Coordinates of C-alpha atoms in Angstrom, one line a residue:
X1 CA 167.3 -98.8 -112.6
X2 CA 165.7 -101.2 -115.2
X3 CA 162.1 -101.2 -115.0
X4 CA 162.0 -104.9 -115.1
X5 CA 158.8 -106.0 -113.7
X6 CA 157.6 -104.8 -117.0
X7 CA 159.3 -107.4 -119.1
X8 CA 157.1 -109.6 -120.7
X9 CA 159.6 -113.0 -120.0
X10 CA 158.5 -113.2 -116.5
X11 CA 154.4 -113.7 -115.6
X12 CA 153.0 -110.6 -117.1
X13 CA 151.5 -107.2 -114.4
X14 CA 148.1 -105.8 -114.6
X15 CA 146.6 -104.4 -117.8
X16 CA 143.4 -103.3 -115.6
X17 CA 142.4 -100.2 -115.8
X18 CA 139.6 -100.0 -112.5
X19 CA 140.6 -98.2 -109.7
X20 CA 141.4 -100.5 -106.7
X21 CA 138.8 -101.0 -104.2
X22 CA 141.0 -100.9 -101.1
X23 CA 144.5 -101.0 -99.2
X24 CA 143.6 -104.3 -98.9
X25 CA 143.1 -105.4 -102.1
X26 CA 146.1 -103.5 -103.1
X27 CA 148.7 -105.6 -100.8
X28 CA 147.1 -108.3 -102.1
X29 CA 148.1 -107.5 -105.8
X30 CA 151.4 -106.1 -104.5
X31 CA 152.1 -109.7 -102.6
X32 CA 150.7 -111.5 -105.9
X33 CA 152.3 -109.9 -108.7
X34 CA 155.8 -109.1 -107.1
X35 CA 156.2 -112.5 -105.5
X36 CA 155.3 -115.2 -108.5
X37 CA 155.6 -118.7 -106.8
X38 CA 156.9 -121.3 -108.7
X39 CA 159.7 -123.9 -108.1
X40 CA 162.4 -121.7 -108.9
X41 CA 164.3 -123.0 -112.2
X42 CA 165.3 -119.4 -114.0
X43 CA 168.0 -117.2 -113.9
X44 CA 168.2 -113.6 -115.6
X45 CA 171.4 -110.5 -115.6
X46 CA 171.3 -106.9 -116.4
X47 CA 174.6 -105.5 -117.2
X48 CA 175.4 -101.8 -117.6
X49 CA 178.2 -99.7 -118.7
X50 CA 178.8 -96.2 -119.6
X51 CA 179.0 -94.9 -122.9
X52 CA 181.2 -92.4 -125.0
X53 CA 181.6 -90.5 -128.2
X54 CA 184.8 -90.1 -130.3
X55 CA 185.8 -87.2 -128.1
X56 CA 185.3 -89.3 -124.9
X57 CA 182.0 -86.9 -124.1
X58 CA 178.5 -88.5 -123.6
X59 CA 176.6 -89.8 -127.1
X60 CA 173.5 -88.1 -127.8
X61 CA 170.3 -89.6 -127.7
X62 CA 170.1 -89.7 -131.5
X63 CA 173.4 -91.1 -131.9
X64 CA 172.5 -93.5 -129.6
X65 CA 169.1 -94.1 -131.3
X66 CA 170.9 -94.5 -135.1
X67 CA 173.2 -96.8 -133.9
X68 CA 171.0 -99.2 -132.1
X69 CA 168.4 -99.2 -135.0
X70 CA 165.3 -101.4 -134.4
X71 CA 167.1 -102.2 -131.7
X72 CA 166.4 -98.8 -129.7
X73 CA 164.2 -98.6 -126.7
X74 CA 161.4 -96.5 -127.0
X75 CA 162.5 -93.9 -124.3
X76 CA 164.8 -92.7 -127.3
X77 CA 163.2 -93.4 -130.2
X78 CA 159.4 -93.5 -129.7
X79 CA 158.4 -95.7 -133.2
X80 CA 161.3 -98.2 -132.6
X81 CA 160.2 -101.4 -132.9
X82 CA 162.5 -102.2 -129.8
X83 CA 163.4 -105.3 -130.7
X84 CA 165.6 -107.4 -128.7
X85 CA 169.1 -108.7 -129.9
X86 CA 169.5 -112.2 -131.2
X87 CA 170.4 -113.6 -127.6
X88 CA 167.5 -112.3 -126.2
X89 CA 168.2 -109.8 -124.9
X90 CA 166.3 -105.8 -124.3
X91 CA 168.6 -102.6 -124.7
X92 CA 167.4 -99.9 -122.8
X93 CA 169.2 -96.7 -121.7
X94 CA 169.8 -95.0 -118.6
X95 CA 169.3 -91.2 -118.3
X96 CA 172.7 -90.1 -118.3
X97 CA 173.4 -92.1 -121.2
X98 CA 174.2 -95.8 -119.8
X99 CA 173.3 -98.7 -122.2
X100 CA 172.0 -101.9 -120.6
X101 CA 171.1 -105.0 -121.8
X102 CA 168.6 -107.1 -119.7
X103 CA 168.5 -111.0 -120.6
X104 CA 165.8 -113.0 -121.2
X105 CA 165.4 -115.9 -118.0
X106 CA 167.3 -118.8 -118.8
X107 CA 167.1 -122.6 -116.7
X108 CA 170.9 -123.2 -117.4
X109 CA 173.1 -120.0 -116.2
X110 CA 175.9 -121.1 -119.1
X111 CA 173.5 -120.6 -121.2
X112 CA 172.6 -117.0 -119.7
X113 CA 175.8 -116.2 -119.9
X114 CA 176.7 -117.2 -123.1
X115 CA 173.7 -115.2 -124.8
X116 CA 174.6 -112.4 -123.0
X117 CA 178.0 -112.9 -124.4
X118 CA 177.4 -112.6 -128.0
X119 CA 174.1 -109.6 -127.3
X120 CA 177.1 -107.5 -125.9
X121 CA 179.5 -108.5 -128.8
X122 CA 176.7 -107.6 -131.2
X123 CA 175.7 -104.3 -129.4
X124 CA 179.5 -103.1 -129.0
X125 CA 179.3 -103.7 -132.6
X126 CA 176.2 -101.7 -133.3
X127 CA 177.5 -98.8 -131.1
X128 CA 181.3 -98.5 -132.9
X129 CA 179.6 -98.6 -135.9
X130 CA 178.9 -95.0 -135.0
X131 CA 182.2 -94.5 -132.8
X132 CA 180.6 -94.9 -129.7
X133 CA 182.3 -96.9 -126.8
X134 CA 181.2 -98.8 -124.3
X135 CA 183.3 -99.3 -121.3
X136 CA 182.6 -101.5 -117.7
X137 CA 182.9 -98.8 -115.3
X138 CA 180.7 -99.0 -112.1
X139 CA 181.1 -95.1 -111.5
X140 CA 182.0 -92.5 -113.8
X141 CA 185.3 -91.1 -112.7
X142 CA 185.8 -88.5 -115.1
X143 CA 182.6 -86.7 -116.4
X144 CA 180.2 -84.5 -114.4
X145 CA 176.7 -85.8 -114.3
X146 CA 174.6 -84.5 -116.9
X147 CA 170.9 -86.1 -117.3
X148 CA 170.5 -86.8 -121.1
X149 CA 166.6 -88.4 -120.9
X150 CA 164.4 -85.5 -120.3
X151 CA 161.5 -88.0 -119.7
X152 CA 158.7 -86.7 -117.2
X153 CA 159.7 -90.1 -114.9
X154 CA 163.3 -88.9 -114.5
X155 CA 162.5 -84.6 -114.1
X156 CA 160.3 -85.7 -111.3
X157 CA 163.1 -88.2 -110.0
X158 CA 166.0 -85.4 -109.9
X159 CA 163.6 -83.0 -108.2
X160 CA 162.8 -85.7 -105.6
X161 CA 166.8 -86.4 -104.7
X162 CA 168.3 -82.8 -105.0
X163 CA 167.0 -82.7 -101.6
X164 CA 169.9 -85.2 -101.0
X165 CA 172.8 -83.0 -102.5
X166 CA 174.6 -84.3 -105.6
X167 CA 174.0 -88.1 -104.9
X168 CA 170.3 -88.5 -107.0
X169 CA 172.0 -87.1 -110.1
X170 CA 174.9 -88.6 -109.9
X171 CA 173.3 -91.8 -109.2
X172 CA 171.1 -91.2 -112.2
X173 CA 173.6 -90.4 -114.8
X174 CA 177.4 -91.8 -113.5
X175 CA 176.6 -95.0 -111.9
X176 CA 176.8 -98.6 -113.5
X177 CA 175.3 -102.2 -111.8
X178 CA 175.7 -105.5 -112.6
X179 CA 172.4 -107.3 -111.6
X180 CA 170.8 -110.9 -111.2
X181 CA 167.6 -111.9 -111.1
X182 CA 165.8 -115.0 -109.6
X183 CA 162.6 -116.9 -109.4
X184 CA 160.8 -115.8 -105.4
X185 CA 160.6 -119.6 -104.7
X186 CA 157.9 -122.9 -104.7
X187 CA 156.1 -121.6 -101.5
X188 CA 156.3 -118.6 -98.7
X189 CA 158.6 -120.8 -96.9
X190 CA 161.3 -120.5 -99.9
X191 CA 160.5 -117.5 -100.3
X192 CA 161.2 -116.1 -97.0
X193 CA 164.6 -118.1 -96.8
X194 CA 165.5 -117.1 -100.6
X195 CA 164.7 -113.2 -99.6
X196 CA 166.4 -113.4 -96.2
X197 CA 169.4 -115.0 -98.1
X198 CA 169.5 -112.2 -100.4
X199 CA 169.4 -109.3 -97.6
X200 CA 171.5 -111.0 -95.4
X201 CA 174.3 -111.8 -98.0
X202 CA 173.9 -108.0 -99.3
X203 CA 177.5 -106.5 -97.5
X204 CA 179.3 -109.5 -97.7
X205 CA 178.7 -109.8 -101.8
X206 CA 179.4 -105.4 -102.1
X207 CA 182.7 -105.9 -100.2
X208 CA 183.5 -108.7 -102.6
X209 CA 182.6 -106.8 -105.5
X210 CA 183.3 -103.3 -104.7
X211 CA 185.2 -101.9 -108.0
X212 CA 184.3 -98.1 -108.0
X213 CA 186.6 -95.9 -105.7
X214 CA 186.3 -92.8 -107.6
X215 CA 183.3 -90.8 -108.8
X216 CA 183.7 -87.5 -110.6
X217 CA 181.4 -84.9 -108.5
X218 CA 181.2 -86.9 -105.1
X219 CA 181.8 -85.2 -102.0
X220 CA 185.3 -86.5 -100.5
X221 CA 185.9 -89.2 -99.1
X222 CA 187.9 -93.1 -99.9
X223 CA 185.2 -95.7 -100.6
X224 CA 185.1 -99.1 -102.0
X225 CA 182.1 -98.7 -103.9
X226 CA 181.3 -94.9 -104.6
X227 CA 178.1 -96.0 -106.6
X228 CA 176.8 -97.8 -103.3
X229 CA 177.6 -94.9 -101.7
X230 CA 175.2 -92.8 -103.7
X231 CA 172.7 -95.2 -102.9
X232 CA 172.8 -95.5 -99.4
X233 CA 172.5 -91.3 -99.6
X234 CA 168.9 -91.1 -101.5
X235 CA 165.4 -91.7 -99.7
X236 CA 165.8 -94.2 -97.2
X237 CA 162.0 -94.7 -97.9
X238 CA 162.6 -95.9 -100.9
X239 CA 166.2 -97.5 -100.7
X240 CA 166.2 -99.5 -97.7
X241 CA 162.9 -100.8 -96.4
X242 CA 163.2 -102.3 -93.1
X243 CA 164.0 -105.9 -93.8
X244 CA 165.5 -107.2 -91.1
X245 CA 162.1 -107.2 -89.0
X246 CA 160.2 -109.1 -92.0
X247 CA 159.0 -112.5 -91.2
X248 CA 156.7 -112.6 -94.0
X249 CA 158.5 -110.9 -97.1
X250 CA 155.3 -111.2 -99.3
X251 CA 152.8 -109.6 -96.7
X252 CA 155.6 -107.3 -95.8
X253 CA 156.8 -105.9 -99.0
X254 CA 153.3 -105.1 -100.3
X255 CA 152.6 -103.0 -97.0
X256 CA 155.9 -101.1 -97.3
X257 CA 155.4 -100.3 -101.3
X258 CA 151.9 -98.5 -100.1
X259 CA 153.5 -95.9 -98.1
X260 CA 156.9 -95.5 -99.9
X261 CA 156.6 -91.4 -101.4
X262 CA 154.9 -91.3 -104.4
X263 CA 158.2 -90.6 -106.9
X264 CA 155.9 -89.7 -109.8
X265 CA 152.1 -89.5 -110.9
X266 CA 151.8 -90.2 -114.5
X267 CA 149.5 -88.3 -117.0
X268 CA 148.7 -88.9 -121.0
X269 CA 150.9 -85.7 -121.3
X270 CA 154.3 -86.1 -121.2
X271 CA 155.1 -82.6 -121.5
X272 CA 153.5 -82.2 -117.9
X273 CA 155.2 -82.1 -114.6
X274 CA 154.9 -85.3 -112.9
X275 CA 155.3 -84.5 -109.9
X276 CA 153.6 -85.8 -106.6
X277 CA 152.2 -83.2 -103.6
X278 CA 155.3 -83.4 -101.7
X279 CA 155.2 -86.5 -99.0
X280 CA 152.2 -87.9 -100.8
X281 CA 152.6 -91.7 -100.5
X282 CA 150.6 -94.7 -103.0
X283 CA 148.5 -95.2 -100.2
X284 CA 147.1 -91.4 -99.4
X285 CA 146.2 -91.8 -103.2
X286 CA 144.6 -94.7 -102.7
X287 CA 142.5 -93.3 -99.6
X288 CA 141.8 -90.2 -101.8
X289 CA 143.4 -87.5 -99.7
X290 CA 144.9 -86.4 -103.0
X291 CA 141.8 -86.1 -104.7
X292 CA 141.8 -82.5 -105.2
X293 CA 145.7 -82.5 -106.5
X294 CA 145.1 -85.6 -109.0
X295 CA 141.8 -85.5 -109.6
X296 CA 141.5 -89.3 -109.7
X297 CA 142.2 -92.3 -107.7
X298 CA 145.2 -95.1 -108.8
X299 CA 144.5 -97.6 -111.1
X300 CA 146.3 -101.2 -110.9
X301 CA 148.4 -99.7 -114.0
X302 CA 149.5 -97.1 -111.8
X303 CA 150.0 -99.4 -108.8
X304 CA 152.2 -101.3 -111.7
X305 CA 153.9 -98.4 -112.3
X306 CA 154.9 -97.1 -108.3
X307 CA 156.2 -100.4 -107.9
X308 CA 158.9 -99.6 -110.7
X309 CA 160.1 -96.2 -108.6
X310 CA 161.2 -98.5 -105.4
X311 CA 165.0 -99.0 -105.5
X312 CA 165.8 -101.4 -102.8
X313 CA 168.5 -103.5 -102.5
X314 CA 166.6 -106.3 -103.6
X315 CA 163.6 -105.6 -105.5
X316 CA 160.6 -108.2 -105.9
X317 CA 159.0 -107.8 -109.5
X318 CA 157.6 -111.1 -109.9
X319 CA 160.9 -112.9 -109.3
X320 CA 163.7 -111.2 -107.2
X321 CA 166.6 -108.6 -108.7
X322 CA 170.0 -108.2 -107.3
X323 CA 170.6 -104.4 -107.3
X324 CA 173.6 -104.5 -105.4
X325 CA 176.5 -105.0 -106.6
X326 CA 178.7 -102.6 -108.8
X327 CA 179.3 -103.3 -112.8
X328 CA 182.0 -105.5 -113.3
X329 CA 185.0 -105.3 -115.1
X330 CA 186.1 -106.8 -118.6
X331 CA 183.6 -109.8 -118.7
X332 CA 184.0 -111.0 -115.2
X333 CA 179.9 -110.3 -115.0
X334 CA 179.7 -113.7 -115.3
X335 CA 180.9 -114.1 -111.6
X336 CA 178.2 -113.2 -110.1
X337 CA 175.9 -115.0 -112.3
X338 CA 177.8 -118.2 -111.1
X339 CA 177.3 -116.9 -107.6
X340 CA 174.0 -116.5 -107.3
X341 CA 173.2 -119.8 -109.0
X342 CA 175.5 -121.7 -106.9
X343 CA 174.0 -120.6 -103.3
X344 CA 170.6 -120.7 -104.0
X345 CA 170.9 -124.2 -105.7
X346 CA 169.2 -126.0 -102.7
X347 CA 167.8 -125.3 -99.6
X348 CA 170.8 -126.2 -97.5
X349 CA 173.2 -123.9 -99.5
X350 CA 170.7 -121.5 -99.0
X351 CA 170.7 -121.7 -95.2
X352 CA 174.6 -122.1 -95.3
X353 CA 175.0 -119.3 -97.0
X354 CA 172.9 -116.9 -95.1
X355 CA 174.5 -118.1 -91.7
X356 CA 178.2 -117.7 -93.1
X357 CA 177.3 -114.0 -94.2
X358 CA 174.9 -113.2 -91.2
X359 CA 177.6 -111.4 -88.7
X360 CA 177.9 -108.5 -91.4
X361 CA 174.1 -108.8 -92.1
X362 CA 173.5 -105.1 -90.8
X363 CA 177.1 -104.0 -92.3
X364 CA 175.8 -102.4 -95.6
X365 CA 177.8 -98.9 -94.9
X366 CA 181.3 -100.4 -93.6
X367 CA 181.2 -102.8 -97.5
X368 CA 180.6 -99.5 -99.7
X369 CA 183.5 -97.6 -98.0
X370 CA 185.5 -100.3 -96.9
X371 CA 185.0 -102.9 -99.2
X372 CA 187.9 -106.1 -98.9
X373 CA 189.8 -103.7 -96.4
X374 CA 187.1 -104.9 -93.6
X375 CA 188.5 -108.1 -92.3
X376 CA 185.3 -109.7 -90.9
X377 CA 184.0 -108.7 -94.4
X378 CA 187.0 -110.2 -96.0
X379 CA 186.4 -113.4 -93.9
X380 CA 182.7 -114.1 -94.8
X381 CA 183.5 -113.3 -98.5
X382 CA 186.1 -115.6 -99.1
X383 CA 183.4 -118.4 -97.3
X384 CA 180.8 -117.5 -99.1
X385 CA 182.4 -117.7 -102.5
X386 CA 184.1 -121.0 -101.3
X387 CA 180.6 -122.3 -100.5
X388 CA 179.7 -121.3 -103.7
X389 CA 182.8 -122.7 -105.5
X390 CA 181.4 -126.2 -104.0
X391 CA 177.8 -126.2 -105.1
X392 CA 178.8 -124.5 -108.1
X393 CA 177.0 -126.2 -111.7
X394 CA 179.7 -127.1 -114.3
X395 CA 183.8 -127.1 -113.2
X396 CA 184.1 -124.1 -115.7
X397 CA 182.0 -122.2 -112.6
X398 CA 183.2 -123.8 -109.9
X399 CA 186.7 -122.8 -111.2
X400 CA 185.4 -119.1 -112.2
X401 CA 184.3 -118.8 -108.1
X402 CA 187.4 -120.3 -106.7
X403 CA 189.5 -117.6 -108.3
X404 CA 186.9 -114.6 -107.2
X405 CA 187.9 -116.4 -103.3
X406 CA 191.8 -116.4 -103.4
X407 CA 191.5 -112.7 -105.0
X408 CA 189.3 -112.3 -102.1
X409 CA 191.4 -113.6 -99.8
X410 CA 194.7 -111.5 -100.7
X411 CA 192.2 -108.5 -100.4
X412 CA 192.1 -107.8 -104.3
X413 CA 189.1 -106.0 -105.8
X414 CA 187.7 -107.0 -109.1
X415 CA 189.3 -104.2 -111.1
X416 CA 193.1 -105.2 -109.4
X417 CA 192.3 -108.8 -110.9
X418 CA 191.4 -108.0 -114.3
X419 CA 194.6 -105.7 -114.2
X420 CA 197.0 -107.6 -113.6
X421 CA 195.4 -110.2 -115.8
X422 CA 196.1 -108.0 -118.6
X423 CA 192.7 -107.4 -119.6
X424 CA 192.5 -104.0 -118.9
X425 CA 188.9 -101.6 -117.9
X426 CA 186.7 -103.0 -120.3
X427 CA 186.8 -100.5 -122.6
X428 CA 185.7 -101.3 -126.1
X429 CA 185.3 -99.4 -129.3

C-alpha cells in the first residue's frame, strides 16, 4: 500500500496545479508519468512487517512516532522532518500499525539488498529502543484488525471495502508484502514484454511464496496465502484490471485508471469526509458530472493522487511495483529481490520466463489457496526459479535461487524453510 509514485528517487509526478483539459490529455499524462522509459538499470524493495508492544498489542501512533524520531513519516508525526535511514531508505506506516521501509533504486541488487539490510537493523533498533517489535509475518494470525491511522485517505478507504465484508479492513490493518520494483523498459516494445512478464508470472511467483495460512478475523477456509486472499475479495475495479487483453500496456493502463471508482476526493481539510458520490469514477470528474458534489474539476495533482488508490497486482508509478507476493520470513526478502533481477536481465530471460509461467497465467485464485500444493503450479515454480538460478548476477544469488527451487520442489513454503533452518518467524525485539 506504499504510495510510491510519490518518491522523489524515481522521475518526479506533476506539481501542476491547472485543471486538465481533456480525457485525452489525461491518458496522456497517465501513459507518461506511470510508464518512464529508460533502459532499465534500477532495482528498488519495500518490505513490511507487523508491529508490537511489550504486551504483544499494537504500538500507538505516538510510540511509534518517539521511537522513529526524525525518522517518522509525516502521516504520524506531521513536523517530522521524515528523514530517510542511512541506507536510503523511507519509513512509512501502514494504518493498522505496519512499519515499512521503501529503498531507494539501486543499479546492483547486492547493493539493494545490503542497504536494506543494515536500514532494518537500524530501525529494529530504533523501535526496541521503546520495546516495540517487529516481526515478518505476511498476515496477522492473532490480533483483530483495528485501523490505527485515522487519516481522511484511509476513513474513506474502509467505507469503500465494508461493502466487501471483513476483507478491506483486514487487508488494511493485518496484512504484510514484500514488494519489488523495476524500471518499465527502453521502448513500448520492452515495456509490453517486461509488463506481460510480470502479469503472466503473477500465480506462479504467489504459489512459490505463499507463507500466510492463517489470518485472525477471516472467514474459514485453508489457504496458502490468506493476505492474497483478502486481495482478490476487494474491488475488482481497482485490484485486477483486465490485463490479459492489453496489447499496449501504456495506452491501456492510462484508459483503465480513468474509470477505476474514485476511492477518495481530497480537500485542504482533513477533518472532512473524503468521500466520493458513490460509483463516481476520475473520469466523470473529469467530464464535470460531479460538478455540483465537488464543486471543481481535477487537477494533475489530483490525477497524481487517484493514481496512488489503484491496487493492482502490478502497479505502474513511473517504473513497475511487485505487489504480489506475501512478506517473507526471517531475511529471506532478499529472494525475491534475486528473482526479479535475474528474469528480467535480458530480453530472452524475459520471454523464457513468461512462456515457462504462462499455463497458470490466469491461475491467480488456485496460487492464494493452494499455493505449492497445486502441482502444475509446483511445476512452473521450480522452472522459473531454476531459470532464474541460471541468469542469476553473483554465485551468492544464483545459490540463494537454487535453494528457493529444491524447497519448491519438495513442496515447502517459505516459512517451513526458515523453520527448519532454525531461524525462526522473524521476530525481533
Amino acid at each position: 500500500m506504499a504510495v510510491t509514485l510519490e518518491r522523489s528517487s524515481w522521475p518526479d509526478s506533476a506539481t501542476d496545479q491547472g485543471e486538465l483539459s481533456s480525457r485525452a490529455a489525461a491518458e496522456a499524462y497517465v501513459g507518461g508519468v506511470c510508464f518512464k522509459l529508460g533502459p532499465p538499470a534500477l532495482i528498488g524493495a519495500e518490505l513490511e512487517w507487523l508491529t508490537a508492544g511489550p504486551t504483544g498489542s499494537r504500538p500507538s501512533l505516538d510510540q511509534l512516532a518517539a521511537a522513529l524520531g526524525a525518522h517518522a513519516p509525516t502521516s504520524i508525526a506531521p513536523a517530522s522532518p521524515a528523514n530517510p535511514l542511512p541506507g536510503g531508505s523511507l519509513v512509512t506506516v501502514e494504518p493498522g500499525g505496519q512499519i515499512e521501509l521503501s529503498s531507494a533504486p539501486f543499479a546492483d541488487p547486492a547493493a539493494l539488498t545490503q542497504h536494506l539490510r543494515a536500514d532494518a537493523a537500524r530501525l529494529r533498533d530504533l523501535l526496541a529502543a521503546r520495546e516495540i517489535s517487529v516481526f515478518a509475518a505476511a498476515a496477522d494470525a492473532g490480533r483483530p484488525a483495528e485501523r490505527l491511522l485515522r487519516l481522511p485517505r484511509y476513513a474513506a478507504m474502509e467505507r469503500r471495502f465494508d461493502g466487501v465484508g471483513p476483507f478491506g479492513t483486514l487487508m488494511m490493518c493485518n496484512t504484510a508484502a514484500t514488494q519489488v520494483s523495476v524500471d518499465a523498459g527502453a521502448d513500448p516494445a520492452e515495456v509490453q514484454a517486461r509488463w506481460t512478464a510480470l502479469y503472466v508470472l503473477g500465480p506462479t511467483l504467489i504459489s512459490a511464496f505463499a507463507c500466510s495460512p492463517r489470518l485472525h478475523g477471516v472467514p474459514r477456509g485453508d489457504w496458502a496465502s490468506q493476505r492474497m486472499r483478502t486481495w482478490l475479495r476487494l474491488d475488482p475495479s481497482r485490484t485486477r484490471p483486465p490485463v490479459a487483453d492489453w496489447a499496449d500496456p501504456m495506452t491501456s493502463y492510462a484508459h483503465w485508471a480513468l474509470d477505476v471508482p474514485l476511492l477518495c476526493v481530497r480537500c485542504a481539510d482533513v477533518d472532512a469526509d473524503w468521500s466520493p458520490p458513490p460509483g463516481a469514477t476520475f473520469a466523470d470528474w473529469l467530464s464535470g458530472a460531479l460538478d455540483d458534489e465537488v464543486g471543481r474539476r481535477p487537477t494533475l495533482v489530483d490525477l497524481d493522487y487517484h493514481l496512488t488508490t489503484l491496487f493492482p497486482p502490478v502497479r505502474a508509478s513511473g517504473h513497475l511495483e511487485v505487489r504480489y507476493l506475501d512478506t517473507q520470513p526471517g531475511d529471506s526478502w532478499t529472494t525475491p529481490i534475486h528473482l526479479f533481477d535475474a528474469l528480467l536481465s535480458t530480453p530472452a530471460v524475459v520471454a523464457e520466463a513468461t512462456a515457462l509461467a504462462a499455463p497458470t497465467a490466469g491461475d491467480w485464485l488456485t496460487a492464494a489457496r493452494c499455493g505449492l500444493f497445486d502441482p502444475q503450479l509446483r511445476g512452473a515454480a521450480v522452472d522459473v526459479l531454476d531459470l532464474a538460478a541460471a541468469h542469476a548476477r553473483t554465485p551468492a544469488a544464483a545459490k540463494e535461487l537454487a535453494a528457493a527451487a529444491r524447497r519448491c520442489r519438495s513442496g515447502r513454503s517459505p516459512l517451513a524453510a526458515v523453520a527448519s533452518s532454525g531461524n525462526g518467524s522473524g521476530r525481533s525485539r
